[in-house]
Coordinates of N, CA and C in Angstrom, one line a residue:
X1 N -79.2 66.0 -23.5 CA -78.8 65.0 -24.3 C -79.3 65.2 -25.8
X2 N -78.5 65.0 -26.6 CA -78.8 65.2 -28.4 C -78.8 63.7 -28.7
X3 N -79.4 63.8 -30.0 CA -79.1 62.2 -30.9 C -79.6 62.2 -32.2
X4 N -78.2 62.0 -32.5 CA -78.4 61.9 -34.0 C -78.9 60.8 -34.5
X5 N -79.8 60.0 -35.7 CA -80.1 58.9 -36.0 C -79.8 58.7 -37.3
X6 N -79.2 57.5 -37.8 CA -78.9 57.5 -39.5 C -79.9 56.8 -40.0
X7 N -80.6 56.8 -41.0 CA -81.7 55.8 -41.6 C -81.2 54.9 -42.6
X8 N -81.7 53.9 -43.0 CA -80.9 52.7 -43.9 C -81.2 51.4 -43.2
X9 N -80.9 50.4 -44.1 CA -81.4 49.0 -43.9 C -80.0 48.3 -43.5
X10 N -80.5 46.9 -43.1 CA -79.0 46.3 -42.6 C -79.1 45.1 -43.6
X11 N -78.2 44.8 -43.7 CA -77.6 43.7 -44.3 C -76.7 44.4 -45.3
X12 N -75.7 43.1 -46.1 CA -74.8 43.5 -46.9 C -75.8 43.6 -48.2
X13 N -76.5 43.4 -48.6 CA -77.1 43.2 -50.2 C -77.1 44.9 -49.8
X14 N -77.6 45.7 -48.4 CA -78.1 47.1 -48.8 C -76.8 48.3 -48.7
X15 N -75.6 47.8 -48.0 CA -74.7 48.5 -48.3 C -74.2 49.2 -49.6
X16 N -73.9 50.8 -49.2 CA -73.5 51.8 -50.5 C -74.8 51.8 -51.2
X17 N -76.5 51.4 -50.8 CA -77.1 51.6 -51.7 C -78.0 52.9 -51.3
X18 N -78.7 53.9 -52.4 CA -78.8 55.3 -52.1 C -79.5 55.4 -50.8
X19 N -80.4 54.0 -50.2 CA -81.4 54.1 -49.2 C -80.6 54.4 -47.7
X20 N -79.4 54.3 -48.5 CA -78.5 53.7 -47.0 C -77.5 55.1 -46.5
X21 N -77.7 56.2 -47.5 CA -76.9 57.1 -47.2 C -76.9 57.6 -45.6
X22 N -77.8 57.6 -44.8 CA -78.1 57.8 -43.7 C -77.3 57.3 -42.9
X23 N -76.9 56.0 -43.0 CA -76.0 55.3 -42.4 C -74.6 55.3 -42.8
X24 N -74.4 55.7 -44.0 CA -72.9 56.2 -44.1 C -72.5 57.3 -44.0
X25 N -73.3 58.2 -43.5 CA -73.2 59.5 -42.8 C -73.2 59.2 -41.4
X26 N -73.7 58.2 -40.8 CA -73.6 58.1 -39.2 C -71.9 57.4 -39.1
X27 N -71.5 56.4 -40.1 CA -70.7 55.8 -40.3 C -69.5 56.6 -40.2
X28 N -69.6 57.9 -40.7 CA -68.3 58.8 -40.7 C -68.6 59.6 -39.5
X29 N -69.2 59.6 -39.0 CA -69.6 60.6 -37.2 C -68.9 59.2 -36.1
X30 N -69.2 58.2 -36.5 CA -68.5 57.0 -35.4 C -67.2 57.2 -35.5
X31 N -66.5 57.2 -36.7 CA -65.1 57.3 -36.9 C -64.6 58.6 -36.1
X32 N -65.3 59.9 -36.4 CA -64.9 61.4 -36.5 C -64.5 61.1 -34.8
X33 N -65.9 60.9 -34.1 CA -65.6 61.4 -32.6 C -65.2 60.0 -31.7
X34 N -64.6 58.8 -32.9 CA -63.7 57.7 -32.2 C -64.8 56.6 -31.0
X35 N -65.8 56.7 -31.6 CA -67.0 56.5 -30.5 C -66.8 54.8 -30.1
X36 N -65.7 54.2 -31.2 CA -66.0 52.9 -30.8 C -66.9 52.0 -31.7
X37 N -67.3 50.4 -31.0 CA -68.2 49.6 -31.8 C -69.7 49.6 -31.4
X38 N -69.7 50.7 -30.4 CA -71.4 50.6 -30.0 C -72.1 49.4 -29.4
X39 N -73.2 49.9 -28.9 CA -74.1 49.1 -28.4 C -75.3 48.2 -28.7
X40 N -75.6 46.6 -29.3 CA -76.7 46.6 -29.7 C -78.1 46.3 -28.9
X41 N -78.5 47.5 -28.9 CA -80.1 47.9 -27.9 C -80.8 48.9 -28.6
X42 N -82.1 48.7 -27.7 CA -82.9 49.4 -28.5 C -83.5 49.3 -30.2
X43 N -83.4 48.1 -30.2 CA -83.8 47.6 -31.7 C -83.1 48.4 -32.9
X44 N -81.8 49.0 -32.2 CA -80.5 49.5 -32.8 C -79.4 49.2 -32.5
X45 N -78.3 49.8 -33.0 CA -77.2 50.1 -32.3 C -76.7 51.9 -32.0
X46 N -76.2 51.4 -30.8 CA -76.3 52.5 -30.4 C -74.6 53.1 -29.6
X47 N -74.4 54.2 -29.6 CA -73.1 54.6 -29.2 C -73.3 55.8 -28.5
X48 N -72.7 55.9 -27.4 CA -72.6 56.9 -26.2 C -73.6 56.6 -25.3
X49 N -73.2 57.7 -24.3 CA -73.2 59.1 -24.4 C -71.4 59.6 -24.7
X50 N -71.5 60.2 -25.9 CA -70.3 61.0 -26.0 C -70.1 62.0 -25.3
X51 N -69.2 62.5 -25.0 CA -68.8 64.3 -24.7 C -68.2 64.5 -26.1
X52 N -68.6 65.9 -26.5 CA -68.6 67.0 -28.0 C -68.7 68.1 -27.3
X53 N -67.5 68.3 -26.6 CA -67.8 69.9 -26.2 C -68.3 70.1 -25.0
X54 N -69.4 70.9 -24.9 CA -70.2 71.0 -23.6 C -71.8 69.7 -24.1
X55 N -71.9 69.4 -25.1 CA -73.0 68.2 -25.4 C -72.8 66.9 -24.6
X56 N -73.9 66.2 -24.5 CA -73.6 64.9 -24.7 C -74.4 64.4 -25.4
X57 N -74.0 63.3 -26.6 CA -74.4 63.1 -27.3 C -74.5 61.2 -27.7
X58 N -75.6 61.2 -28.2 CA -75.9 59.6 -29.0 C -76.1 59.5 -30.1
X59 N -75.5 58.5 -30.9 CA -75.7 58.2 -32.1 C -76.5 56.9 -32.4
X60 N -77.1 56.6 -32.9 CA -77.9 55.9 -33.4 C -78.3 55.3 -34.7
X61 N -78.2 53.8 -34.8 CA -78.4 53.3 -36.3 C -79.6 52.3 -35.9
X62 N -80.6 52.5 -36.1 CA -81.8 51.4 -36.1 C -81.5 50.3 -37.1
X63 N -82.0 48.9 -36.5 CA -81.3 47.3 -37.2 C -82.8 47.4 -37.5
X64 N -83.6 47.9 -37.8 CA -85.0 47.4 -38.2 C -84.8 47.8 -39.8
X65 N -85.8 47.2 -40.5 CA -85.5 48.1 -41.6 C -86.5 48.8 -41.8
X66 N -86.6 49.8 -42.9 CA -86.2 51.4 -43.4 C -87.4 51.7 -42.6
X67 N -88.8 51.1 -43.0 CA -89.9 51.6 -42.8 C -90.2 51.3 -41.0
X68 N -89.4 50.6 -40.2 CA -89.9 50.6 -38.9 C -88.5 51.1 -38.1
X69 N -87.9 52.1 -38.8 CA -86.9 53.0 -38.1 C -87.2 53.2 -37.0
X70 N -88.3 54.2 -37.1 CA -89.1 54.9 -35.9 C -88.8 54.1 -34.2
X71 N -89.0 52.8 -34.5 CA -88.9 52.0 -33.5 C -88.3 52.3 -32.0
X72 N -86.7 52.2 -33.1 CA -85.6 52.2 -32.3 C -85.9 54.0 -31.8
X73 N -85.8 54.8 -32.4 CA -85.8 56.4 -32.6 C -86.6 56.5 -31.1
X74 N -87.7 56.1 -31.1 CA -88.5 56.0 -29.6 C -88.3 55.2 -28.7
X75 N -87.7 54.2 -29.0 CA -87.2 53.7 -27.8 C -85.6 54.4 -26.9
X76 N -85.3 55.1 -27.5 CA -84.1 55.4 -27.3 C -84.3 57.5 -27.1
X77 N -85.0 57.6 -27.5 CA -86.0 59.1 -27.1 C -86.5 59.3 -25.8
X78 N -87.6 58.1 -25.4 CA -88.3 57.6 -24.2 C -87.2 57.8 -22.9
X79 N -86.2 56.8 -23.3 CA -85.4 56.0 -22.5 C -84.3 57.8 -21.9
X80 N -83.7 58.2 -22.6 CA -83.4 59.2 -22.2 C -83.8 60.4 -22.2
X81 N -85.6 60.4 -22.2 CA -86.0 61.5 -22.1 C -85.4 62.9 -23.4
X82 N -85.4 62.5 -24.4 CA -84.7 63.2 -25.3 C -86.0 64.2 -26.0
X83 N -86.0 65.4 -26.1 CA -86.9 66.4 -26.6 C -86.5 66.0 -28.4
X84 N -87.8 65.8 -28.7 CA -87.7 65.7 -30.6 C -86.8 67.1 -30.7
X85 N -87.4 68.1 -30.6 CA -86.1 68.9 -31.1 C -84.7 69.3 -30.8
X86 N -84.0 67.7 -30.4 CA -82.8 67.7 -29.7 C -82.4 66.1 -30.3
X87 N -83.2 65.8 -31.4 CA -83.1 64.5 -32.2 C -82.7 65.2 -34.0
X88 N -81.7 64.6 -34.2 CA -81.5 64.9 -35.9 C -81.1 64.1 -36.7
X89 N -81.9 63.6 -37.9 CA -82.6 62.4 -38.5 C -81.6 62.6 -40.1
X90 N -80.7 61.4 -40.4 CA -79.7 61.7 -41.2 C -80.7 60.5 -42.3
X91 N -81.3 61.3 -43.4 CA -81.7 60.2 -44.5 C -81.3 60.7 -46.0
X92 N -81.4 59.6 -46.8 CA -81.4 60.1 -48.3 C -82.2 60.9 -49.0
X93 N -82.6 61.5 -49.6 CA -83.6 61.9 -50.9 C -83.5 62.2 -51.9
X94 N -84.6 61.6 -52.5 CA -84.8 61.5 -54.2 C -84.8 62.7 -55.3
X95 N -85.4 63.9 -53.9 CA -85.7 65.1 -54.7 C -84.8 66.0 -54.6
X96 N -83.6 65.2 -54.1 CA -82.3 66.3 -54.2 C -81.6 65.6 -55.0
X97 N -80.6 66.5 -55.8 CA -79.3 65.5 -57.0 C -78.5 65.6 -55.7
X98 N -77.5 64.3 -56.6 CA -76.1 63.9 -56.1 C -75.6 65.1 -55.7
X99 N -74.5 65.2 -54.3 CA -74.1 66.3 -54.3 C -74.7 67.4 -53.2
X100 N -76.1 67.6 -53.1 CA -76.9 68.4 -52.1 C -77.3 68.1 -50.8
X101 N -77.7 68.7 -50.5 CA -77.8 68.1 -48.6 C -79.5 70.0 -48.4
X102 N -79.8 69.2 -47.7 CA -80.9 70.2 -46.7 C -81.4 69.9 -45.9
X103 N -81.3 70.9 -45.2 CA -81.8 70.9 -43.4 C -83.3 71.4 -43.2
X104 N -83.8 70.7 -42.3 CA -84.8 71.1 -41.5 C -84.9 71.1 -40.2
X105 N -85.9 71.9 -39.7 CA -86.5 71.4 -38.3 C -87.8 70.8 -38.0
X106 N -88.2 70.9 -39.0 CA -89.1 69.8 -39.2 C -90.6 69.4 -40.3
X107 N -91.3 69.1 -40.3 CA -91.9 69.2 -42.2 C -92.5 68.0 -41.9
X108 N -93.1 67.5 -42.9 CA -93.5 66.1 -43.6 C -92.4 65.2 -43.8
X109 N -92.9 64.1 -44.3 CA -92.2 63.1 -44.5 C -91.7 62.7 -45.7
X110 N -92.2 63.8 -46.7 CA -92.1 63.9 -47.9 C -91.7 62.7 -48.9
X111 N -92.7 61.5 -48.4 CA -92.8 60.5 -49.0 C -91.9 59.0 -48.6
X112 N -91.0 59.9 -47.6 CA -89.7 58.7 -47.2 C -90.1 57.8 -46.0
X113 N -90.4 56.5 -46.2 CA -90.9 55.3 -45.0 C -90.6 55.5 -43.9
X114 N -88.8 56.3 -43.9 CA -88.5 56.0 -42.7 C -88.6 57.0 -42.0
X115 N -88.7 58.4 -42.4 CA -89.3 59.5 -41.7 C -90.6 59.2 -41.3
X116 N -91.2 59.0 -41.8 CA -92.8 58.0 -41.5 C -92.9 57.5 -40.8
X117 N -92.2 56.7 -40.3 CA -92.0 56.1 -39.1 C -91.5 56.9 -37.9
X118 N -90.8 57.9 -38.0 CA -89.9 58.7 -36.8 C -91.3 59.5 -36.4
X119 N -91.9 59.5 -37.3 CA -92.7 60.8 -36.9 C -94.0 60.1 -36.1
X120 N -94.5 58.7 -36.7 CA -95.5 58.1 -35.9 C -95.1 57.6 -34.6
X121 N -93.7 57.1 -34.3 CA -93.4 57.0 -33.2 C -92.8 57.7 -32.1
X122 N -92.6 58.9 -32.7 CA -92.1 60.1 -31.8 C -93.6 61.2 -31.6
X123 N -94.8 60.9 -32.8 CA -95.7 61.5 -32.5 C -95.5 62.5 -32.5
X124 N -94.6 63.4 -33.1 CA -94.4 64.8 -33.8 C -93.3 64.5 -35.2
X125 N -93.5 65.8 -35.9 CA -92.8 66.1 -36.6 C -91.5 67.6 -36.8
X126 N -92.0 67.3 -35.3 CA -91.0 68.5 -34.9 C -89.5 68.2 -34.1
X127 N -88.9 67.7 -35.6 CA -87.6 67.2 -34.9 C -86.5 67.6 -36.4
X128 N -85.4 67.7 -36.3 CA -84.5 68.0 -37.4 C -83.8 66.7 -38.3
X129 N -83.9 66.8 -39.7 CA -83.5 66.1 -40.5 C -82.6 66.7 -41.6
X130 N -81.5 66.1 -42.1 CA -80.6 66.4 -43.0 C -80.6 65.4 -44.0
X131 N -81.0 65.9 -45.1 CA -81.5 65.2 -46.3 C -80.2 65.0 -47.2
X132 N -80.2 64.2 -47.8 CA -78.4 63.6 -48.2 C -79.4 63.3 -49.8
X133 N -78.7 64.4 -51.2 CA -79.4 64.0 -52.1 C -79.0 62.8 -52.7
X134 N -79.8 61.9 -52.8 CA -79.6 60.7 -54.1 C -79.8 60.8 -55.7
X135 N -80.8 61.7 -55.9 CA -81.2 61.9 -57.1 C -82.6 61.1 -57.4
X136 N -83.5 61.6 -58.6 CA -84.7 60.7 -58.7 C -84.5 59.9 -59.6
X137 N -85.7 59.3 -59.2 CA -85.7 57.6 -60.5 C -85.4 58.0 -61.9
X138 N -85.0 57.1 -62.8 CA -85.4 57.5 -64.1 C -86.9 57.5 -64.5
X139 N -87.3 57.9 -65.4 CA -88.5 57.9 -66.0 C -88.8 56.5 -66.2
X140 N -90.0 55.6 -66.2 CA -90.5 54.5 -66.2 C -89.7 53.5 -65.3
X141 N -88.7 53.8 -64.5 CA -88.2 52.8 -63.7 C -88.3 52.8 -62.3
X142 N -88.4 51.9 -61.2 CA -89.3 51.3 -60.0 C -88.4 52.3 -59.2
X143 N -89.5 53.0 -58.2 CA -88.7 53.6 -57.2 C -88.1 52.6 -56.2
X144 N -88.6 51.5 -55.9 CA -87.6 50.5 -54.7 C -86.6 50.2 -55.6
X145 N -86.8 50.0 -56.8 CA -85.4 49.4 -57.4 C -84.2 50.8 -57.8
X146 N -84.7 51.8 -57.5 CA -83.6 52.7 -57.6 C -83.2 53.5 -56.7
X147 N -84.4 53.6 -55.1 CA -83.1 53.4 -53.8 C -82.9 52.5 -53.6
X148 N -83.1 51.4 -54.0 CA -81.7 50.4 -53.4 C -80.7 49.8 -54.3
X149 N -80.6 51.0 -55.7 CA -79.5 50.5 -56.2 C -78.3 51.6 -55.5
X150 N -77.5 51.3 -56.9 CA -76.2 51.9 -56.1 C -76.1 52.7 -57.6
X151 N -75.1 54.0 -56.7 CA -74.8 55.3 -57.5 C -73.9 55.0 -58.7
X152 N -74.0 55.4 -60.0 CA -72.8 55.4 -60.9 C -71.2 56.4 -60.3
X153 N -70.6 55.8 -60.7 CA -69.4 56.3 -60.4 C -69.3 57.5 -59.7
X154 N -69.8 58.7 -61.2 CA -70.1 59.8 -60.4 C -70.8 60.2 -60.0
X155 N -71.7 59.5 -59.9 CA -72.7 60.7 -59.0 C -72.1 60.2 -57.3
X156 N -71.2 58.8 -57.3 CA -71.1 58.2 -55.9 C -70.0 59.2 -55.4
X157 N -69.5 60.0 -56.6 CA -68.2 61.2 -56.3 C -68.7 61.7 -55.5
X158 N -70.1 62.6 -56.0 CA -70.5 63.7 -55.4 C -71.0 63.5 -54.1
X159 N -71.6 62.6 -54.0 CA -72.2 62.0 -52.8 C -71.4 61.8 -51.3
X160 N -70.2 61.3 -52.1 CA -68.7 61.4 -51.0 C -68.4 62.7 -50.4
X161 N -68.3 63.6 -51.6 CA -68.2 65.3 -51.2 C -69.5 65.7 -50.3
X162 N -70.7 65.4 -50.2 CA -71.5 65.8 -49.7 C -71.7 65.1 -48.3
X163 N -71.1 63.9 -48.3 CA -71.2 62.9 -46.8 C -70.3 64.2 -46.2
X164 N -68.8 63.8 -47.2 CA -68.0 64.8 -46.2 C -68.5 66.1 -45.5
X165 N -68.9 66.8 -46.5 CA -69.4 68.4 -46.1 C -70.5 67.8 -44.9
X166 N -71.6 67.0 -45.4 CA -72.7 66.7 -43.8 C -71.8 66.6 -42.6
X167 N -70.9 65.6 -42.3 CA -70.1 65.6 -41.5 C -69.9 66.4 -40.4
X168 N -69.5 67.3 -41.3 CA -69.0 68.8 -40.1 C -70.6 69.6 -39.9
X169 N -71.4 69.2 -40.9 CA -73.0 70.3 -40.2 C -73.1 69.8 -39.0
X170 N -73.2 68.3 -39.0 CA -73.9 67.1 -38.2 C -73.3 68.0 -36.7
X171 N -72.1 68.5 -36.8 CA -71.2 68.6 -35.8 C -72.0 70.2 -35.4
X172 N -72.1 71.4 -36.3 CA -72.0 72.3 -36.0 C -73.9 72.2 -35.5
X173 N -74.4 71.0 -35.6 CA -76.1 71.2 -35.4 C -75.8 71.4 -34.1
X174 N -74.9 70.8 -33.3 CA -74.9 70.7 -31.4 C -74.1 72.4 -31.2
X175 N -74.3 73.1 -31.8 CA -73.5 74.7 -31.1 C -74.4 75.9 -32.1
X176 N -74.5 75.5 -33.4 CA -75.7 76.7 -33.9 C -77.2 76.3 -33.8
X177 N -77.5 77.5 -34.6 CA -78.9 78.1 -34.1 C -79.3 77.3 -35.4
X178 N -80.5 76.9 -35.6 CA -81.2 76.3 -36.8 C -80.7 77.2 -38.2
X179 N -81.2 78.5 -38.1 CA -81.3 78.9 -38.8 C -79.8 79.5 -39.4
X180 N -79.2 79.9 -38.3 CA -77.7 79.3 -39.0 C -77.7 78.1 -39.6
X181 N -78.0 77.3 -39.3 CA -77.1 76.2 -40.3 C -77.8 75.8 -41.4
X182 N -79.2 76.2 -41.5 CA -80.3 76.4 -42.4 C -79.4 77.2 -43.9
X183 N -79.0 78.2 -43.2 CA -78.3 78.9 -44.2 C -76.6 78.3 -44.8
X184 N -76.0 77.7 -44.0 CA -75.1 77.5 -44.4 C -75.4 75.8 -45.5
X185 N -76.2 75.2 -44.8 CA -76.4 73.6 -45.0 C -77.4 73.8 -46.9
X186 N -78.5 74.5 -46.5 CA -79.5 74.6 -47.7 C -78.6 75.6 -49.0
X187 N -77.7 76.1 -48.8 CA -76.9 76.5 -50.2 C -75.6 75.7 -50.3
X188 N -75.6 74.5 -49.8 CA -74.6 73.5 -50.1 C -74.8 73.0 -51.7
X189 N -73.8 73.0 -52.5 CA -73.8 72.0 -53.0 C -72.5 71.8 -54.1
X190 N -72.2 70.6 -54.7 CA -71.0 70.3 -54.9 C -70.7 70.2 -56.5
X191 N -69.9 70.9 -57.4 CA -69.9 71.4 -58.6 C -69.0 70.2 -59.0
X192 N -69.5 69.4 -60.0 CA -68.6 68.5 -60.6 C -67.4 68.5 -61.9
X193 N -68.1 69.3 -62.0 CA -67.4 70.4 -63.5 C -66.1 70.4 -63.2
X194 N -65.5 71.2 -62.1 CA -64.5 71.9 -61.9 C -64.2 71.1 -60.1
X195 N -64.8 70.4 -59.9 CA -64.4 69.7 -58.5 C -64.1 70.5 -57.1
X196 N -64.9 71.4 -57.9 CA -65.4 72.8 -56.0 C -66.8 71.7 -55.0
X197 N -66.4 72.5 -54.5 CA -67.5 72.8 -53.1 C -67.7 73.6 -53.0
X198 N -69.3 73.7 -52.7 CA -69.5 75.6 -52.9 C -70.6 75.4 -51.8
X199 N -70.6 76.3 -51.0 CA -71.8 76.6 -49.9 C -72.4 78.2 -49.9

């Protein structure tokens, strides 16, 4: 069994906002593989077990917010006996621009609450994450108030191009090898100039 998790807060005030990219990346994986309206358990909602192939697979949106993600992530790990490195953790970050995306297998929490949480309640950090860039604060302005605003126009372009391209990684994480998609995922990124995609 695999499971993907999106990170992000619920309610409408947090919708489209950068914290939330996690969840509009799970958002377009519900639609892709037609999964339906899911299930609410697990101090989430939850969808499957899908069939993807020879996989089976779960999706996962934790209803806690940001900083007690982890929750649901182990209750729903536990429950199906799920190995952390057969879990892949869809969040935003600051220290990527609009546009980029990077993969791991696993690292620090590099500051973000809700990896912080996956990791204290899964008690490793040996599980895979695809980082969805937001971009950083402006200079002198509050980091809560600028992931949870919302993107200017364009940078919300790039961000679209980059959900999309995650999309198909999310997909290709259940058949390649890390390090494949390491390579294909970590030289992602999306040229605004000229309206390419370049990997």
């Amino acid at each position: 069994m695999r499971l993907i998790v999106g990170l992000g807060n619920p309610g409408i005030e947090y919708a489209q906002t950068r914290h939330n990219a996690g969840w509009m990346l799970l958002d377009r994986l519900v639609d892709r593989l037609n999964a339906g309206g899911g299930q609410g358990k697990f101090s989430g909602q939850l969808w499957g077990p899908l069939s993807v192939g020879s996989e089976r697979l779960l999706l996962l949106k934790p209803l806690t917010y940001m900083n007690a993600s982890g929750q649901a992530v182990g209750e729903v790990a536990r429950y199906w006996n799920i190995a952390p490195s057969d879990i892949l953790v869809l969040s935003d970050e600051i220290n990527l621009a609009p546009g980029r995306l990077r993969f791991r297998t696993s690292g620090s929490a590099g500051g973000h609450n809700g990896l912080k949480s996956v990791i204290a309640h899964l008690g490793t950090a040996e599980f895979g994450r695809l980082r969805i860039g937001v971009g950083g604060k402006p200079q002198g302005s509050d980091l809560a108030d600028h992931v949870l605003g919302r993107m200017s126009p364009t940078d919300r372009e790039l961000e679209e191009r980059a959900l999309q391209a995650a999309e198909e990684f999310c997909l290709l994480w259940l058949t390649e090898t890390p390090s494949e998609l390491m390579n294909q995922v970590n030289g992602f990124r999306c040229d605004n100039e000229d309206g390419q995609v370049r990997a």
